[in-house]
Coordinates of C-alpha atoms in Angstrom, one line a residue:
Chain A
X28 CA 13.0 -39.8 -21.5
X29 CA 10.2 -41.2 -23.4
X30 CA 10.7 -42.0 -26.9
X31 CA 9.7 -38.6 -29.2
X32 CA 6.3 -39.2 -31.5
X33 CA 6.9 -38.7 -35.5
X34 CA 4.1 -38.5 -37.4
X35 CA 5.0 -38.9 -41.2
X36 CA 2.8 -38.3 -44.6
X37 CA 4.0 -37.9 -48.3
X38 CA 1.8 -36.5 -51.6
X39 CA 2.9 -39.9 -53.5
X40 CA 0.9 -42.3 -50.9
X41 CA 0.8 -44.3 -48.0
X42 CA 2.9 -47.4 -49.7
X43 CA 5.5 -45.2 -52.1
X44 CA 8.9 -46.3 -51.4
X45 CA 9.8 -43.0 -50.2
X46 CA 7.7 -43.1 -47.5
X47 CA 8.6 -46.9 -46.3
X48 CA 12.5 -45.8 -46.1
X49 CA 11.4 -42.7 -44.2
X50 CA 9.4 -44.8 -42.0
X51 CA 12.4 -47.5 -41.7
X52 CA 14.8 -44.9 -40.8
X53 CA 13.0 -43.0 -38.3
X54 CA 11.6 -45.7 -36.5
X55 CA 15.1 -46.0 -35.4
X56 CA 14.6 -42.3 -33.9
X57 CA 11.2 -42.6 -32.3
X58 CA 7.7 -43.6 -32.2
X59 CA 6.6 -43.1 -35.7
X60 CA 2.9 -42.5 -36.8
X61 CA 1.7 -42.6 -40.5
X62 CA -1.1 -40.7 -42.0
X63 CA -0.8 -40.4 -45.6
X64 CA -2.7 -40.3 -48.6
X65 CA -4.1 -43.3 -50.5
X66 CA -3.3 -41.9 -53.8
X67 CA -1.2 -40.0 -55.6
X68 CA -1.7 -36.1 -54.7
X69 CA 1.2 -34.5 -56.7
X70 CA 0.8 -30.6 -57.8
X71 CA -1.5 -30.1 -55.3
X72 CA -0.4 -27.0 -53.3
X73 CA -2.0 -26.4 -49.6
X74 CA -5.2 -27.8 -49.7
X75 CA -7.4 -28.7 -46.5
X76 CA -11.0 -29.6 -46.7
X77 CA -13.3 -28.0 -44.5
X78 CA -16.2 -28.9 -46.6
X79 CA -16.4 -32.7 -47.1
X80 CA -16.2 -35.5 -44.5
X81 CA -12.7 -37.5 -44.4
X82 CA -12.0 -40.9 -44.2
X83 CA -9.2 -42.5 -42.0
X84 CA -8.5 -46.5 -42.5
X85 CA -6.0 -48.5 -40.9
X86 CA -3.4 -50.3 -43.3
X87 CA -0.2 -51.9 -43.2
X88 CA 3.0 -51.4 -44.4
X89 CA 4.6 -54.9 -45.3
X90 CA 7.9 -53.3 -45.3
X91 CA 7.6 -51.2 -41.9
X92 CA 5.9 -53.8 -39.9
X93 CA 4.3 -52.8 -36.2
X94 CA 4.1 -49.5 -37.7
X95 CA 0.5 -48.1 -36.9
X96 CA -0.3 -46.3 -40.3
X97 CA -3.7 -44.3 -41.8
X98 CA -4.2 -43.7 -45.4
X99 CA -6.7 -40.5 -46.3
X100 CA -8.8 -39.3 -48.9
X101 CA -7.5 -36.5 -48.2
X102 CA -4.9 -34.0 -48.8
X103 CA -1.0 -34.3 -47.8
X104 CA -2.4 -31.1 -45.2
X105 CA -5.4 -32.8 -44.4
X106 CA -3.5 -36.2 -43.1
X107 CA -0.9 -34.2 -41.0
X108 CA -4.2 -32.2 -39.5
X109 CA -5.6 -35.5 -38.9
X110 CA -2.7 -37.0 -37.2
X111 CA -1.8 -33.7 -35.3
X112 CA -5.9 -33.3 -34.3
X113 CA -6.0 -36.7 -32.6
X114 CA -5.4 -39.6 -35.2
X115 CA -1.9 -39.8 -33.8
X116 CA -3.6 -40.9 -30.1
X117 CA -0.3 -39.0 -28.9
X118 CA 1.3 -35.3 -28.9
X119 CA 3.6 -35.3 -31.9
X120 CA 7.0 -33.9 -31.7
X121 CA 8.1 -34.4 -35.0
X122 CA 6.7 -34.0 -38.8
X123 CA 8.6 -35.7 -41.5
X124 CA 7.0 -35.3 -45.2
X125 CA 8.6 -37.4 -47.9
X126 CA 10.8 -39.5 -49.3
X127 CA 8.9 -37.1 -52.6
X128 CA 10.0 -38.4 -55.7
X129 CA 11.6 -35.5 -57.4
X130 CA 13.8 -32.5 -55.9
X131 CA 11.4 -29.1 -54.5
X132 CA 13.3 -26.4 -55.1
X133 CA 12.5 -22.7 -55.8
X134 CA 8.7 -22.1 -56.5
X135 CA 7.9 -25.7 -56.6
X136 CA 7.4 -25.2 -52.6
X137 CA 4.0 -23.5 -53.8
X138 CA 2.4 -26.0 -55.5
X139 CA 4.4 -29.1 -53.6
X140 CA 2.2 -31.4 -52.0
X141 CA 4.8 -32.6 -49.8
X142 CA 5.7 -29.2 -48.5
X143 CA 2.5 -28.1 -48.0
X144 CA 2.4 -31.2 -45.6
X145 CA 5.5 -30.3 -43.4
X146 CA 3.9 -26.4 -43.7
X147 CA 0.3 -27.6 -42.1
X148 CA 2.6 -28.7 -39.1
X149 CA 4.6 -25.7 -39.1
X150 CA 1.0 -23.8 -38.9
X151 CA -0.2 -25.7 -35.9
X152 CA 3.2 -25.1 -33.9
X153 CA 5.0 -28.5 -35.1
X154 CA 8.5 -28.9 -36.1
X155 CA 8.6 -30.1 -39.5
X156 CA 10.7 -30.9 -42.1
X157 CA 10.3 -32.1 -46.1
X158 CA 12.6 -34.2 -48.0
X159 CA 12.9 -34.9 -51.5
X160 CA 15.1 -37.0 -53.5
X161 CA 16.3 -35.9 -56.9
X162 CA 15.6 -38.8 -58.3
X163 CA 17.7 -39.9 -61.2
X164 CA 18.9 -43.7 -62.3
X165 CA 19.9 -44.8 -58.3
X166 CA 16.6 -44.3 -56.5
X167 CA 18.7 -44.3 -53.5
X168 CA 15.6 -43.4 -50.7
X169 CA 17.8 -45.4 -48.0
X170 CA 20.4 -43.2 -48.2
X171 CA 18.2 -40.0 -47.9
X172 CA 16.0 -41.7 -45.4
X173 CA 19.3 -42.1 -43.2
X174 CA 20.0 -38.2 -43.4
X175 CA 16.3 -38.1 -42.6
X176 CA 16.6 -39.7 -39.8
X177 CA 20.1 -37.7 -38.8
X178 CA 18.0 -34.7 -39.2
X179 CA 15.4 -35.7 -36.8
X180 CA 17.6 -36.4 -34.2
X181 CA 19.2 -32.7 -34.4
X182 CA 15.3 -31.0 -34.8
X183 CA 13.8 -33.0 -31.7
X184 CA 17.2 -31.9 -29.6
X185 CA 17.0 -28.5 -30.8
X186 CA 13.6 -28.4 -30.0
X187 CA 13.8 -29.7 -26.6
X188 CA 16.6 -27.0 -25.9
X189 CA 14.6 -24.4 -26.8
X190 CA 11.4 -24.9 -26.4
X191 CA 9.8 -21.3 -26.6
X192 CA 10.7 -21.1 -30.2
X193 CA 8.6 -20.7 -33.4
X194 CA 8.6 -24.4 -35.0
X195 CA 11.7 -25.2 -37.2
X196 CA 10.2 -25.6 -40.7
X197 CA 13.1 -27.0 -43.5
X198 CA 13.5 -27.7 -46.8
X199 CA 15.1 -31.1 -47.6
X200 CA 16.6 -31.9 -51.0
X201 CA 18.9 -34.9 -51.6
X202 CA 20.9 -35.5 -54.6
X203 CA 20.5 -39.4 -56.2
X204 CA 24.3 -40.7 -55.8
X205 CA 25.1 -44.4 -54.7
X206 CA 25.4 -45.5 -51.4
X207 CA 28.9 -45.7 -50.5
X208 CA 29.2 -42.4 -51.9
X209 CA 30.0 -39.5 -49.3
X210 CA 27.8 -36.1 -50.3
X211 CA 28.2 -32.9 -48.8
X212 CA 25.4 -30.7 -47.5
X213 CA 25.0 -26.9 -47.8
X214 CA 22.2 -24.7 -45.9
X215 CA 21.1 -23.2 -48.7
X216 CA 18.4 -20.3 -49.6
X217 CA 15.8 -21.3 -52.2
X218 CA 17.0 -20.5 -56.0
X219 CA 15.2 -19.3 -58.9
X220 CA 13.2 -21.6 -61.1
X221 CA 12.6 -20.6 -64.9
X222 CA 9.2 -21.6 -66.2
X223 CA 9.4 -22.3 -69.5
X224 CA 5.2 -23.4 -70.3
X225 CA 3.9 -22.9 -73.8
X226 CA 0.2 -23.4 -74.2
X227 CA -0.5 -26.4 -76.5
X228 CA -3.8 -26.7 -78.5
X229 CA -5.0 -30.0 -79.4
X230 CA -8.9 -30.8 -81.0
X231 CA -10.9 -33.7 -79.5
X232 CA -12.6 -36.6 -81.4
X233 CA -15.9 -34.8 -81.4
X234 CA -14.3 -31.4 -82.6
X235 CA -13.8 -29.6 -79.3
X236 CA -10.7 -27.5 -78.7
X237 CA -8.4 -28.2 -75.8
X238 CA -5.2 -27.3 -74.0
X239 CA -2.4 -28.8 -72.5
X240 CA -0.1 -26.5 -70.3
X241 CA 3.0 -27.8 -71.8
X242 CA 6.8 -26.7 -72.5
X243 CA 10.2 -27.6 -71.7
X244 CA 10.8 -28.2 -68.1
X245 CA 11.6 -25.6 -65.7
X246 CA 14.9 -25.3 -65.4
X247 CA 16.9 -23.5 -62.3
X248 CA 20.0 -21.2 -62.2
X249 CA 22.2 -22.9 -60.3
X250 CA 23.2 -20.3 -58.4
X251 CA 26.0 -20.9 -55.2
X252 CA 24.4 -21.0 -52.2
X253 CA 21.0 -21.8 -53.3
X254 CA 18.8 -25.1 -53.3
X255 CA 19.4 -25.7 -57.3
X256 CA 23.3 -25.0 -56.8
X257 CA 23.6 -27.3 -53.6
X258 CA 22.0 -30.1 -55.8
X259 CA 24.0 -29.2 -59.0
X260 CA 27.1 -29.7 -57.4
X261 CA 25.9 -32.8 -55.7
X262 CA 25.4 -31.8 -51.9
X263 CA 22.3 -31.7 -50.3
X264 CA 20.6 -28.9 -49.5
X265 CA 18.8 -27.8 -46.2
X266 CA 16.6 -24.2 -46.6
X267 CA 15.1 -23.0 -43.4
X268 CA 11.7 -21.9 -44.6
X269 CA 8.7 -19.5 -43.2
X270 CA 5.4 -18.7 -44.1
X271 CA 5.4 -15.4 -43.7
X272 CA 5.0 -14.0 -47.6
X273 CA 5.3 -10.4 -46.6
X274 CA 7.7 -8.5 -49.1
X275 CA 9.0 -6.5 -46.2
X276 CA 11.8 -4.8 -48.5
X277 CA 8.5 -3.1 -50.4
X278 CA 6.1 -1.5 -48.0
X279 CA 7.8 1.5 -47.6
X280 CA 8.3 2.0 -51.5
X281 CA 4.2 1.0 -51.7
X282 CA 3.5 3.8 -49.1
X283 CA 5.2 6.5 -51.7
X284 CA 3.9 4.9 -54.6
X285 CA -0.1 3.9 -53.6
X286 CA -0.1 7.3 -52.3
X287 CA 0.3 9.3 -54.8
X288 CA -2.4 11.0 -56.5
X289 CA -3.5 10.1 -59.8
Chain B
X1 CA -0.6 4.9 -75.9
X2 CA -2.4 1.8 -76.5
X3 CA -5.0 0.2 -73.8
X4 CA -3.1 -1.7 -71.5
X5 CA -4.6 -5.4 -71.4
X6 CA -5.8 -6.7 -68.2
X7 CA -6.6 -10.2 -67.3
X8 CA -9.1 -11.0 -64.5
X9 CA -9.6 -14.2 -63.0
X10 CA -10.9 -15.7 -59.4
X11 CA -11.5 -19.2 -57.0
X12 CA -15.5 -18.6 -57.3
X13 CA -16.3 -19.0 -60.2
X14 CA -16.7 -17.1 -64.0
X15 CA -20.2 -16.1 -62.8
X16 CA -19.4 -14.9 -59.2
X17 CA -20.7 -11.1 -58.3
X18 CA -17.1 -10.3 -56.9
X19 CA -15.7 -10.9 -60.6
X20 CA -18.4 -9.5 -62.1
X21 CA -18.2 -6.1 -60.0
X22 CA -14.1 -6.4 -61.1
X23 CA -14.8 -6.4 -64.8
X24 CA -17.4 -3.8 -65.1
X25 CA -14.8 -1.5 -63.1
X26 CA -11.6 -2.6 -64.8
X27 CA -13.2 -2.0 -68.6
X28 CA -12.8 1.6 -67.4
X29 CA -9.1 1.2 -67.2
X30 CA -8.1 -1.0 -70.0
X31 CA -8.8 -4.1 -72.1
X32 CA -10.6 -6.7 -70.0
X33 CA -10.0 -10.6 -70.7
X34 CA -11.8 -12.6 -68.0
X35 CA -10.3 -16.6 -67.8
X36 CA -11.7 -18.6 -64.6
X37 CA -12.8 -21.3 -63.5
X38 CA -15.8 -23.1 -64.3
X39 CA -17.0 -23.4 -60.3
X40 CA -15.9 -22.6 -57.1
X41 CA -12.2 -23.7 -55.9
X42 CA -12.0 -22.1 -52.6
X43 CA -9.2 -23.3 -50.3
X44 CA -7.4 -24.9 -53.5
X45 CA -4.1 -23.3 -53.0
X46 CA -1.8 -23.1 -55.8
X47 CA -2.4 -25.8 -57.8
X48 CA -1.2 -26.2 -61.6
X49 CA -2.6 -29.1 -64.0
X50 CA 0.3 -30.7 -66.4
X51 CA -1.2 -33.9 -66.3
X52 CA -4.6 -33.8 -67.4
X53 CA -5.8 -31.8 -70.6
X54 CA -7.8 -28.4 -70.0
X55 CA -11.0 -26.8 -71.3
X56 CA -11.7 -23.3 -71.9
X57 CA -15.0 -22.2 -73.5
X58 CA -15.8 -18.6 -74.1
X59 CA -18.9 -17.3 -72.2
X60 CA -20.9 -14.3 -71.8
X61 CA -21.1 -11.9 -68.6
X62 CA -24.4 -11.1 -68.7
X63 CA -23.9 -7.9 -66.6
X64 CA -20.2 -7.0 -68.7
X65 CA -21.6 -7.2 -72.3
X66 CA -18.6 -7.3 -74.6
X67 CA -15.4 -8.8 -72.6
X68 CA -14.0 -11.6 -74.0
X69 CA -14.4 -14.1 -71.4
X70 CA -13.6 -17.9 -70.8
X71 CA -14.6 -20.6 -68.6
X72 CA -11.7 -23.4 -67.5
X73 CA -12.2 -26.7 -65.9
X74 CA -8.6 -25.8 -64.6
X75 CA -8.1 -24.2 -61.2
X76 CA -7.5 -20.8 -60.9
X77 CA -4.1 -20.9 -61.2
X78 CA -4.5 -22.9 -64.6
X79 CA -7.0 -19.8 -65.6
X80 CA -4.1 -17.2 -65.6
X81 CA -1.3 -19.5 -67.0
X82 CA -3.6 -20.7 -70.1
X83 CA -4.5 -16.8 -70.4
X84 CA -0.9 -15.8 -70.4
X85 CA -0.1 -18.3 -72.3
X86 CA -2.1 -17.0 -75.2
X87 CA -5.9 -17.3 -74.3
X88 CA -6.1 -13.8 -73.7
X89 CA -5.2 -13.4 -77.4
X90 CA -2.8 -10.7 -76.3
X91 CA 0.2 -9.6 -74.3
X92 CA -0.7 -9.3 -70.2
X93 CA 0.0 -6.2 -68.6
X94 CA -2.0 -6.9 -65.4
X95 CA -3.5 -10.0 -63.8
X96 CA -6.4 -9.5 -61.0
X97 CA -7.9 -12.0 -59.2
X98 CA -10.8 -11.8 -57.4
X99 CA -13.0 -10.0 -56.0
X100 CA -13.2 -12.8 -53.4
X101 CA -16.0 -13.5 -51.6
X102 CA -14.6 -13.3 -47.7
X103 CA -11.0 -11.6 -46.3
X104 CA -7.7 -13.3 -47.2
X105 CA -5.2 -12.7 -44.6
X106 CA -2.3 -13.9 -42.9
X107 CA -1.2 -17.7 -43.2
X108 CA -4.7 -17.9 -45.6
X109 CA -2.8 -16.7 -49.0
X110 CA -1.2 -20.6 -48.6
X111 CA -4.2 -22.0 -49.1
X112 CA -6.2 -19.3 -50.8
X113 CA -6.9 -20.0 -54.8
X114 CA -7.6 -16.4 -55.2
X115 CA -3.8 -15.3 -54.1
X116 CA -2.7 -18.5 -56.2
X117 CA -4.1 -16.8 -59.4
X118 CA -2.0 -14.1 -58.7
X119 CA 1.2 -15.3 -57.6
X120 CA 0.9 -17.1 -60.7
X121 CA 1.1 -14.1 -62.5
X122 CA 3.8 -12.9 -60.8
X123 CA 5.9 -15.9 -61.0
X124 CA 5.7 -15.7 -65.1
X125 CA 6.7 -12.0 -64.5
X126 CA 3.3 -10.3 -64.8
X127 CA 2.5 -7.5 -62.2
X128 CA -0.9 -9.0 -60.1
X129 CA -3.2 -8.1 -56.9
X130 CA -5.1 -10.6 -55.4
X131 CA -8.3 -8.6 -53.5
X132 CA -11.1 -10.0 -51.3
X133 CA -14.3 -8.6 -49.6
X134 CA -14.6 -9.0 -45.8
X135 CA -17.8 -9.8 -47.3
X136 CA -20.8 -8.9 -44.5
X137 CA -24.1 -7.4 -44.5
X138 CA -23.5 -5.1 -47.0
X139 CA -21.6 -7.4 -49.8
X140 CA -20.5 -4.0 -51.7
X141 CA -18.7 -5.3 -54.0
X142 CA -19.0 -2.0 -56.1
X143 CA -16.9 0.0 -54.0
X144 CA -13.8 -2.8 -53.6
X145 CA -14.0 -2.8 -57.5
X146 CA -13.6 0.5 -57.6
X147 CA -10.9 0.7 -55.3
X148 CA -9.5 -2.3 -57.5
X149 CA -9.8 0.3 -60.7
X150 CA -7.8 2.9 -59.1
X151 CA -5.0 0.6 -57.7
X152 CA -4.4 -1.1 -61.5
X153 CA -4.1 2.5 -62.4
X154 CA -1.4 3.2 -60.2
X155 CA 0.3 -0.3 -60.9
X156 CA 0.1 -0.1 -64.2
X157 CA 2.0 3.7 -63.8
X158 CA 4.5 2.2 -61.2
X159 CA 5.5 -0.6 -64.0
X160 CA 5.6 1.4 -67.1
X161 CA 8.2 3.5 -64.9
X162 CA 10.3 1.0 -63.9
X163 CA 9.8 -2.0 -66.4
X164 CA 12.8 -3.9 -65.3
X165 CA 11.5 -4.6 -61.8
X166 CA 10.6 -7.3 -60.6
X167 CA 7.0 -7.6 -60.7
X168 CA 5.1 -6.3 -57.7
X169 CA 2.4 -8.8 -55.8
X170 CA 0.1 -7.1 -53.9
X171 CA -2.5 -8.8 -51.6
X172 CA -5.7 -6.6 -50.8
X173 CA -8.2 -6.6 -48.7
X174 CA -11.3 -4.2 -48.6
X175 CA -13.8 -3.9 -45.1
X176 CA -17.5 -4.2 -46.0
X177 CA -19.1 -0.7 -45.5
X178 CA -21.7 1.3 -47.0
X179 CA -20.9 2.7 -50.1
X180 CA -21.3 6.5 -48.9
X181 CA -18.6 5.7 -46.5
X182 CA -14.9 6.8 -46.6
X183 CA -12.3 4.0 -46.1
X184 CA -9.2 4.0 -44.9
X185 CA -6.0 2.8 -46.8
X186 CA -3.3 0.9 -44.9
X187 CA 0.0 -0.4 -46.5
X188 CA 0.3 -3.7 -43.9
X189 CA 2.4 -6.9 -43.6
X190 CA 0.4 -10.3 -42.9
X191 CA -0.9 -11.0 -39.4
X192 CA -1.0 -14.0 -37.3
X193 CA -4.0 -15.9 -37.7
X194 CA -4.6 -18.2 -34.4
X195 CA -6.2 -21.7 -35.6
X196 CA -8.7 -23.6 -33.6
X197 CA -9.1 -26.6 -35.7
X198 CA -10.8 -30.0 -33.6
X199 CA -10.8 -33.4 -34.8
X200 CA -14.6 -34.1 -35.2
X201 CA -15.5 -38.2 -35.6
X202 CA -18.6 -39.3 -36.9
X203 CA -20.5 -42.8 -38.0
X204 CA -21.7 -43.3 -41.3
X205 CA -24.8 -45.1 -41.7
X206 CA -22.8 -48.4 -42.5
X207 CA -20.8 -48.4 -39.2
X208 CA -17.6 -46.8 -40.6
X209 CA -15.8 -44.2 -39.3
X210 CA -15.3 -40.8 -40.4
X211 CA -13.9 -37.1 -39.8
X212 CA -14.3 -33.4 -40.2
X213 CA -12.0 -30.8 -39.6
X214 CA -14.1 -28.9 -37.7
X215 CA -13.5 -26.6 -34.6
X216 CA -13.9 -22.9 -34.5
X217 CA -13.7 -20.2 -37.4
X218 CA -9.9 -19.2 -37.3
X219 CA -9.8 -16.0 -35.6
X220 CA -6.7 -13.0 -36.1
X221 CA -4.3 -11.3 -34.1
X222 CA -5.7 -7.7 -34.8
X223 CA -2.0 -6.0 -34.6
X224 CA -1.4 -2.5 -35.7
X225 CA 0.2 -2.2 -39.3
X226 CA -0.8 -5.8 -40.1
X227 CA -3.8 -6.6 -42.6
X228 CA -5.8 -8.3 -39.9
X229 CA -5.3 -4.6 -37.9
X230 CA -6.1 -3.0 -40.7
X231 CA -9.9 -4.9 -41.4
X232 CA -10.6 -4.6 -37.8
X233 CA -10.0 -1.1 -38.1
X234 CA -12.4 -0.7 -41.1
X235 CA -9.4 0.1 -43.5
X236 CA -8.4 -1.6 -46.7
X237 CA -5.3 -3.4 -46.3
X238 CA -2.9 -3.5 -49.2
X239 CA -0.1 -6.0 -48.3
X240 CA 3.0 -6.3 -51.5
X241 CA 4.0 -9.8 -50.8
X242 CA 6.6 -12.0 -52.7
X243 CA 7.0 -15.9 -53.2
X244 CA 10.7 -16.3 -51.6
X245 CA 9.6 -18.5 -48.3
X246 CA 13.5 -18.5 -47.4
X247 CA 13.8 -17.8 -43.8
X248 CA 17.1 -15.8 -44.1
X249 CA 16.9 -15.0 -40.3
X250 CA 17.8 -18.9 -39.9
X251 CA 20.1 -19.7 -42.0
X252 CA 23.1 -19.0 -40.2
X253 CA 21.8 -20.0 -36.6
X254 CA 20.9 -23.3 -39.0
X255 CA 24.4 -24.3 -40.0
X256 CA 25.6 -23.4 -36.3
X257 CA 23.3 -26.8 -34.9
X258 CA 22.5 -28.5 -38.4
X259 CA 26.5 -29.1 -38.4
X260 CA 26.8 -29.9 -34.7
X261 CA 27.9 -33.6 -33.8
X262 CA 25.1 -36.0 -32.4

């Protein structure tokens, strides 16, 4: 069997160390292609740009050497639509977004930039999966790279078993323990994030008013069985996402109550 | 009862004819703040600034003499948290966003700025509908406004009922019709959108290399009881939709070959 095609991207860029521990894991597991953004993208959301023209340059990765890798001006979407539209030169099995440097749990999927890569793939009919490390004083990326890689190998065989099926989109999360330490993992369901933003006014040099959104950090409940809990108790945490934001639970309740007269 | 305060905001911009049309028929229903972005952010998706300071400078509407309105160098999502956050001077009862220029279905609300102002909103707890134009020949954006007039009526009835729940997200989408004509309503989940996106390569005039995503216009599966069906049937489509992307179906099937050996 020929070796499956991985095409990875990040929202840090093309030579964060998250993305060079993906790459040295899953090397391991395949053919791995690299499109990724040449700066920092964070907070970005699903952006793709239909409206300006996008470069593609060849670099290298001193750390992932052989590895054919493309850094973009554009989004974390736009480089997996570049790799998946051709820059690849191969069909692409596989989409890997990360190592991101912080955990996306809960809402954060909305405005993550390495989500929204792993969701473009999901769009076009990829498999694809995001991983994040909740990064505290280890910085362990190796040892989330090699779940990565574990994780690959069980996506690419589930998808060659079933074949038919609507792409496998997943949530990755992995907690920041040492090395030799064994963590657990949980398949999880996203949690709830509490915003906490307080509008901060500051004046400028010349006079001008300005704001920063600002506040205490969102915080979760870590509730069992969810992406905050799983990390809270020092597991990672797998959700099996979709795209599909219909509130199914309400449009019979919406009939009754658009309906009404008044 | 006091007037219920309503903040309006959009991707197109403070000055765009869709918002304009929105304010002139939301004064009718309560106290209009208007708090958006300075030019157009279309395909932005949900992004939120923390790191860069924002601007909002209070402008005039021209056509809506007398609302309070604000310009933001933020993205639309920024708009509603700085209004919320106290730019709109008072508690928020409602958030529109919109009227935007062209239909917002399906997989578009992931990318859409106009949906991202809403589920903004919704995710600090405010009660929001995003609503677009199938914009055509006719661009009557007078009859979508006043569609949007009656519907924040009925939310605002539907919240002041139950004013525990959690806040209801509705996406909307109004065909482009005459404005003698009688429209339909339909209470839809989100359709599929087919993509036909192609890699398009192209020189610059110094040799190098560059891209477009180009390919054809993304086209809809026009299903019956989805908000694609419901446009191609010349209805308004009114889909509730929430921000929990957890694919519950999955979970289990997940642990069974997520846990497997191999």
């Amino acid at each position: 069997m020929e070796a499956p095609t991985i095409l990875v991207s990040n929202d840090d860029g093309v030579h964060a160390p998250g993305l060079v521990a993906l790459v040295q894991a899953l090397r391991e597991v395949g053919h791995v292609v690299v499109v990724a953004p040449e700066r920092n993208w964070s907070a970005v959301g699903h952006t793709k740009t239909m409206h300006k023209p996008l470069r593609a340059t060849q670099v290298v990765l001193p750390a992932a050497e052989g590895i054919t890798a493309y850094q973009s001006n554009g989004s974390p979407s736009d480089c997996v639509a570049l790799g998946l539209l051709g820059l690849a030169g191969r069909p692409v099995d596989l989409v890997v977004s990360g190592i991101n440097d912080g955990a996306n749990v809960s809402t954060d999927l909305l405005y993550s930039g390495t989500f929204a890569a792993a969701a473009e793939a999901a769009i076009a009919g990829v498999p694809a999966f995001a991983i994040s490390l909740d990064a505290g004083q280890y910085l362990n990326y190796r040892s989330a790279a090699a779940f990565a890689a574990a994780l690959a190998r069980r996506m690419l065989a589930r998808t060659a078993e079933a074949p038919g099926e609507r792409p496998w989109l997943l949530n990755v999360n992995v907690p920041d323990r040492p090395e030799a330490e064994r963590v657990g993992i949980q398949v999880t369901r996203l949690g709830t994030r509490v915003y906490r933003d307080a509008l901060v006014e500051r004046i400028d040099p010349r006079g001008r008013r300005y704001y920063w959104i600002g506040g205490n950090v969102p915080t979760g409940l870590a509730e069992e069985g969810t992406d905050i809990g799983a990390l809270a108790a020092g597991d990672i945490s797998i959700t099996p996402v979709h795209l599909d934001l219909t509130d199914e639970a309400r449009i019979e309740e919406l009939r009754a109550w658009a309906a009404r007269d008044g």
